Short mmCIF file of C-alpha atoms in Angstrom, two decimals:
data_model
loop_
_atom_site.label_atom_id
_atom_site.label_comp_id
_atom_site.label_asym_id
_atom_site.label_seq_id
_atom_site.Cartn_x
_atom_site.Cartn_y
_atom_site.Cartn_z
CA MET U 27 12.25 16.00 2.53
CA SER U 28 8.96 15.37 4.34
CA LYS U 29 7.28 11.93 4.31
CA SER U 30 4.32 13.17 2.27
CA LYS U 31 6.55 14.71 -0.43
CA LEU U 32 8.62 11.53 -0.63
CA ALA U 33 5.44 9.46 -0.99
CA ILE U 34 4.08 11.79 -3.70
CA ARG U 35 7.32 11.53 -5.69
CA THR U 36 7.12 7.75 -5.47
CA VAL U 37 3.58 7.75 -6.88
CA ILE U 38 4.56 10.09 -9.73
CA PHE U 39 7.36 7.65 -10.61
CA SER U 40 4.75 4.84 -10.75
CA MET U 41 2.41 6.90 -12.92
CA ILE U 42 5.05 7.69 -15.53
CA GLY U 43 6.27 4.07 -15.60
CA ASN U 44 2.76 2.62 -15.93
CA ALA U 45 1.79 5.04 -18.70
CA ALA U 46 4.90 4.14 -20.72
CA LEU U 47 4.40 0.40 -20.16
CA ALA U 48 0.72 0.56 -21.15
CA ALA U 49 1.70 2.03 -24.52
CA ILE U 50 4.54 -0.49 -25.05
CA LYS U 51 2.36 -3.49 -24.12
CA PHE U 52 -0.53 -2.41 -26.34
CA LEU U 53 1.66 -1.83 -29.40
CA ALA U 54 3.55 -5.10 -28.83
CA GLY U 55 0.28 -7.00 -28.33
CA PHE U 56 -1.40 -5.43 -31.37
CA PHE U 57 1.46 -6.02 -33.80
CA GLY U 58 2.53 -9.30 -32.15
CA ASN U 59 -0.95 -10.91 -32.12
CA SER U 60 -0.93 -11.42 -28.34
CA PHE U 61 -4.14 -10.76 -26.44
CA ALA U 62 -2.33 -11.46 -23.16
CA LEU U 63 -0.14 -8.42 -23.85
CA ILE U 64 -3.14 -6.28 -24.80
CA ALA U 65 -4.94 -7.37 -21.60
CA ASP U 66 -1.76 -6.55 -19.69
CA SER U 67 -1.77 -3.06 -21.25
CA ILE U 68 -5.36 -2.55 -20.05
CA GLU U 69 -4.28 -3.29 -16.49
CA SER U 70 -1.34 -0.88 -16.78
CA LEU U 71 -3.67 1.84 -18.06
CA LEU U 72 -6.01 1.29 -15.10
CA ASP U 73 -2.94 1.43 -12.86
CA VAL U 74 -2.29 4.97 -14.12
CA PHE U 75 -5.76 6.05 -13.00
CA ALA U 76 -5.25 4.22 -9.69
CA SER U 77 -1.96 6.10 -9.19
CA ILE U 78 -3.80 9.37 -9.75
CA LEU U 79 -6.23 8.40 -6.97
CA VAL U 80 -3.32 7.53 -4.65
CA LEU U 81 -1.70 10.88 -5.43
CA ILE U 82 -4.91 12.75 -4.60
CA GLY U 83 -5.26 10.75 -1.38
CA LEU U 84 -1.68 11.42 -0.27
CA ARG U 85 -2.01 15.15 -0.93
CA TYR U 86 -5.27 15.30 1.05
CA ALA U 87 -3.92 13.13 3.89
CA ALA U 88 -0.92 15.47 4.22
CA ARG U 89 -3.14 18.41 5.18
CA PRO U 90 -2.55 19.62 8.74
CA ALA U 91 -5.13 19.22 11.49
CA ASP U 92 -7.90 21.83 11.59
CA GLU U 93 -10.98 22.62 13.68
CA ASN U 94 -13.11 19.94 12.03
CA HIS U 95 -10.28 17.38 11.81
CA PRO U 96 -8.29 17.62 15.05
CA TYR U 97 -6.51 14.33 14.28
CA GLY U 98 -5.56 15.42 10.76
CA HIS U 99 -6.69 14.00 7.42
CA GLY U 100 -4.71 10.74 7.43
CA LYS U 101 -7.79 8.51 7.21
CA ALA U 102 -8.15 9.60 3.58
CA GLU U 103 -5.22 7.31 2.72
CA PRO U 104 -6.88 3.93 3.48
CA LEU U 105 -10.11 5.17 1.86
CA ILE U 106 -8.17 5.82 -1.33
CA THR U 107 -6.66 2.35 -0.96
CA PHE U 108 -10.20 0.93 -1.20
CA LEU U 109 -10.63 2.72 -4.54
CA VAL U 110 -7.29 1.35 -5.74
CA VAL U 111 -8.46 -2.18 -4.86
CA GLY U 112 -11.62 -1.46 -6.84
CA PHE U 113 -9.49 -0.59 -9.88
CA LEU U 114 -7.55 -3.83 -9.47
CA ILE U 115 -10.79 -5.84 -9.37
CA ILE U 116 -12.06 -4.01 -12.48
CA SER U 117 -8.83 -4.80 -14.33
CA ALA U 118 -9.04 -8.46 -13.24
CA ALA U 119 -12.65 -8.70 -14.42
CA THR U 120 -11.79 -7.00 -17.73
CA ILE U 121 -8.89 -9.37 -18.38
CA ALA U 122 -11.03 -12.42 -17.49
CA TYR U 123 -13.92 -11.38 -19.73
CA GLN U 124 -11.76 -10.56 -22.75
CA SER U 125 -9.69 -13.73 -22.28
CA ILE U 126 -12.83 -15.91 -22.34
CA GLN U 127 -14.11 -14.07 -25.41
CA ASN U 128 -10.78 -14.58 -27.14
CA ILE U 129 -10.63 -18.32 -26.27
CA GLN U 130 -14.01 -18.80 -27.96
CA SER U 131 -12.85 -17.03 -31.13
CA PRO U 132 -10.04 -18.55 -33.26
CA HIS U 133 -7.11 -16.16 -33.77
CA PRO U 134 -3.49 -16.22 -34.99
CA GLY U 135 -0.75 -17.18 -32.53
CA PRO U 136 1.53 -14.55 -30.96
CA LYS U 137 4.86 -13.55 -32.55
CA ASN U 138 8.15 -14.81 -31.11
CA TRP U 139 9.57 -11.35 -30.41
CA THR U 140 6.81 -10.55 -27.91
CA LEU U 141 8.68 -12.80 -25.44
CA LEU U 142 11.60 -10.36 -25.42
CA VAL U 143 9.27 -7.45 -24.73
CA LEU U 144 7.62 -9.30 -21.86
CA GLY U 145 10.97 -10.35 -20.37
CA ALA U 146 12.10 -6.73 -20.15
CA ILE U 147 8.73 -5.65 -18.71
CA ILE U 148 8.81 -8.35 -16.00
CA ILE U 149 12.26 -7.27 -14.83
CA TRP U 150 11.26 -3.61 -14.75
CA LYS U 151 8.00 -4.23 -12.85
CA GLU U 152 9.71 -6.38 -10.22
CA ILE U 153 12.33 -3.67 -9.66
CA SER U 154 9.52 -1.11 -9.36
CA PHE U 155 7.66 -3.34 -6.89
CA GLN U 156 10.68 -3.76 -4.62
CA TRP U 157 11.50 -0.03 -4.69
CA VAL U 158 7.95 1.21 -3.98
CA LEU U 159 7.39 -1.48 -1.31
CA ALA U 160 10.58 -0.39 0.48
CA ARG U 161 9.29 3.20 0.41
CA SER U 162 5.89 2.11 1.77
CA LYS U 163 7.56 0.31 4.70
CA LYS U 164 9.81 3.27 5.42
CA LEU U 165 6.91 5.74 5.36
CA LYS U 166 4.36 3.27 6.84
CA SER U 167 1.91 4.15 4.06
CA SER U 168 -0.96 1.77 3.20
CA SER U 169 -1.67 3.51 -0.12
CA LEU U 170 1.98 3.23 -1.18
CA LYS U 171 1.82 -0.45 -0.26
CA ALA U 172 -1.21 -0.75 -2.56
CA GLU U 173 0.78 1.05 -5.25
CA ALA U 174 3.67 -1.41 -4.81
CA TRP U 175 1.34 -4.40 -5.18
CA HIS U 176 0.04 -2.83 -8.36
CA HIS U 177 3.53 -3.33 -9.76
CA ARG U 178 3.70 -6.91 -8.45
CA SER U 179 0.27 -7.81 -9.91
CA ASP U 180 1.39 -6.29 -13.22
CA ALA U 181 4.55 -8.42 -13.06
CA ILE U 182 2.45 -11.52 -12.33
CA THR U 183 0.18 -10.96 -15.34
CA SER U 184 3.29 -10.41 -17.47
CA VAL U 185 4.85 -13.67 -16.20
CA ALA U 186 1.62 -15.53 -16.97
CA ALA U 187 1.52 -13.93 -20.42
CA PHE U 188 5.17 -14.90 -20.99
CA PHE U 189 4.54 -18.59 -20.33
CA GLY U 190 1.29 -18.49 -22.30
CA ILE U 191 3.03 -16.99 -25.33
CA LEU U 192 5.89 -19.48 -24.88
CA VAL U 193 3.45 -22.38 -25.12
CA ALA U 194 1.60 -20.80 -28.06
CA VAL U 195 4.82 -20.12 -29.98
CA PHE U 196 6.50 -23.49 -29.49
CA GLY U 197 3.30 -25.55 -29.34
CA GLY U 198 2.26 -24.37 -32.79
CA GLU U 199 -1.18 -24.95 -34.28
CA GLY U 200 -3.87 -25.67 -31.71
CA TYR U 201 -2.08 -23.82 -28.92
CA GLU U 202 -2.89 -20.26 -30.04
CA ALA U 203 -5.16 -19.64 -27.01
CA ALA U 204 -2.45 -20.54 -24.48
CA ASP U 205 -1.71 -16.89 -23.74
CA ASP U 206 -5.44 -16.27 -23.10
CA TYR U 207 -5.52 -19.10 -20.56
CA ALA U 208 -2.39 -17.62 -18.99
CA ALA U 209 -4.21 -14.31 -18.59
CA LEU U 210 -6.99 -16.12 -16.69
CA VAL U 211 -4.42 -17.62 -14.31
CA ALA U 212 -3.06 -14.13 -13.68
CA VAL U 213 -6.56 -12.93 -12.71
CA GLY U 214 -6.50 -15.27 -9.70
CA PHE U 215 -3.22 -13.80 -8.50
CA ILE U 216 -4.54 -10.26 -8.92
CA LEU U 217 -7.64 -11.01 -6.81
CA TYR U 218 -5.47 -12.56 -4.09
CA ASN U 219 -3.35 -9.40 -4.02
CA CYS U 220 -6.55 -7.36 -3.74
CA TYR U 221 -7.27 -9.09 -0.43
CA ARG U 222 -3.72 -8.51 0.80
CA ILE U 223 -4.06 -4.79 0.12
CA PHE U 224 -7.65 -4.42 1.34
CA ARG U 225 -7.31 -6.17 4.72
CA PRO U 226 -4.72 -3.82 6.36
CA ALA U 227 -6.50 -0.73 5.01
CA LEU U 228 -9.78 -1.96 6.50
CA GLY U 229 -8.02 -2.50 9.84
CA GLU U 230 -6.73 1.07 9.71
CA VAL U 231 -10.19 2.52 9.08
CA MET U 232 -11.62 0.39 11.91
CA ASP U 233 -8.81 1.51 14.29
CA GLU U 234 -7.58 -2.04 14.64
CA ASP U 235 -4.76 -2.11 17.19
CA ASN U 236 -2.21 -4.64 15.97
CA HIS U 237 0.91 -2.52 16.43
CA VAL U 238 2.75 -4.91 18.73
CA GLU U 239 6.29 -3.65 18.05
CA LEU U 240 5.37 0.01 18.39
CA THR U 241 3.48 -0.68 21.63
CA ALA U 242 6.53 -2.43 23.08
CA GLU U 243 8.77 0.48 22.06
CA ILE U 244 6.40 3.02 23.64
CA ARG U 245 6.34 1.10 26.94
CA LYS U 246 10.13 0.78 26.91
CA ILE U 247 10.67 4.51 26.33
CA ALA U 248 8.02 5.44 28.92
CA LEU U 249 9.92 3.65 31.69
CA THR U 250 12.98 5.84 31.03
CA VAL U 251 11.03 8.97 32.08
CA HIS U 252 11.64 10.03 35.68
CA GLY U 253 8.56 9.41 37.83
CA VAL U 254 6.93 6.79 35.61
CA GLN U 255 6.80 3.52 37.54
CA GLU U 256 4.96 1.38 34.98
CA THR U 257 2.52 1.59 32.08
CA GLU U 258 -0.94 0.09 31.81
CA LYS U 259 -3.27 0.56 28.83
CA CYS U 260 -1.71 1.56 25.51
CA TYR U 261 -4.06 2.17 22.59
CA ILE U 262 -2.75 3.04 19.12
CA ARG U 263 -4.67 4.29 16.09
CA LYS U 264 -3.08 4.70 12.66
CA ALA U 265 -4.11 7.56 10.39
CA GLY U 266 -2.14 7.65 7.15
CA MET U 267 1.53 7.74 8.12
CA ILE U 268 0.85 8.98 11.68
CA TYR U 269 0.10 7.00 14.87
CA HIS U 270 -2.08 8.47 17.63
CA VAL U 271 -1.47 7.05 21.11
CA ASP U 272 -3.45 6.84 24.37
CA LEU U 273 -1.22 5.71 27.23
CA HIS U 274 -1.93 5.11 30.93
CA ALA U 275 1.13 5.65 33.15
CA HIS U 276 1.46 4.83 36.87
CA VAL U 277 3.18 7.34 39.17
CA ASP U 278 3.56 7.76 42.91
CA GLY U 279 0.06 8.32 44.32
CA GLU U 280 1.36 10.84 46.86
CA LEU U 281 2.47 13.33 44.19
CA THR U 282 0.58 16.61 43.73
CA VAL U 283 -1.62 17.22 40.70
CA ARG U 284 1.00 19.62 39.29
CA GLU U 285 3.80 17.07 39.72
CA GLY U 286 1.75 14.38 37.95
CA HIS U 287 0.94 16.89 35.20
CA ASP U 288 4.65 17.66 34.69
CA ILE U 289 5.50 13.95 34.44
CA ALA U 290 2.75 13.51 31.83
CA HIS U 291 4.17 16.33 29.70
CA ASP U 292 7.71 15.01 30.10
CA LEU U 293 6.52 11.56 29.00
CA GLN U 294 4.65 13.02 26.03
CA ASP U 295 7.68 15.04 24.88
CA THR U 296 10.02 12.05 25.30
CA LEU U 297 7.82 9.77 23.21
CA ARG U 298 7.51 12.31 20.40
CA ARG U 299 11.23 13.00 20.44
CA ASN U 300 12.12 9.31 20.13
CA LEU U 301 9.26 8.31 17.82
CA PRO U 302 8.67 11.06 15.23
CA GLU U 303 5.88 9.05 13.58
CA LEU U 304 3.62 9.73 16.57
CA GLY U 305 0.85 12.31 16.25
CA HIS U 306 -1.46 12.97 19.20
CA VAL U 307 -0.14 11.47 22.42
CA LEU U 308 -2.66 11.45 25.27
CA ILE U 309 -1.22 10.53 28.69
CA HIS U 310 -3.51 9.43 31.51
CA ILE U 311 -1.85 9.44 34.94
CA GLU U 312 -2.82 6.63 37.35
CA PRO U 313 -1.84 6.54 41.08
CA SER U 314 0.43 3.59 41.78
CA GLU U 315 -0.60 1.17 44.48
#
């Protein structure tokens, strides 16, 4: 199965899970008198729309290179990540606003059984986070990483809601708003996760070269090619799940143009064979001193 298809299946899994959880949280919050659960359901519902955006971005990024996009469409992936971060910020703002409104208005305390619902949700969201994050690392996908942190932020809000409801239930009268305060604490964690998702995606759009391990691997493989004496500049740009490379290689300065050309092609083929995640590989031949 191709990387793009595997990524798309992962997002569809997230969409189905988030849609089901949004319904469960809302019903449990409505009948269990817990605004923290209702706020949590709002975030899960926004996560469904965010997953749809990620799915659209992955499908577009998987398009092959064409005349107008010689390097492919991979840059669509971090752009979609920005939209996902926007959804996270909207959900954080929504939860914060409704929590403050609820704190100012007296309301009944949450029911005991909502703790059981939240416990099951927390376990499920953490499992989902670990699974999607592992996929994002395997596929080197920034949008899948954003999708994974959606699950973690959802788990965090659920943990905050759990402790808030716990205090409200066992604290009794006067502690009814504890789950609303817990929702406000969760907002801070969500905004922190927004930064963690946004920063790498911004670096990808700006062609930030921080691929230290991949650079070292490229240099190591290059020296195994016959005729390559050393490497000089090595620039890497990430576009979706593909890495484009510009590499300067030193060869014997007495070689003919054709011989240098053959070494360049041999080097290019060797790198692509050993590192399938590479896209365009541009080799610049330098005469060795």
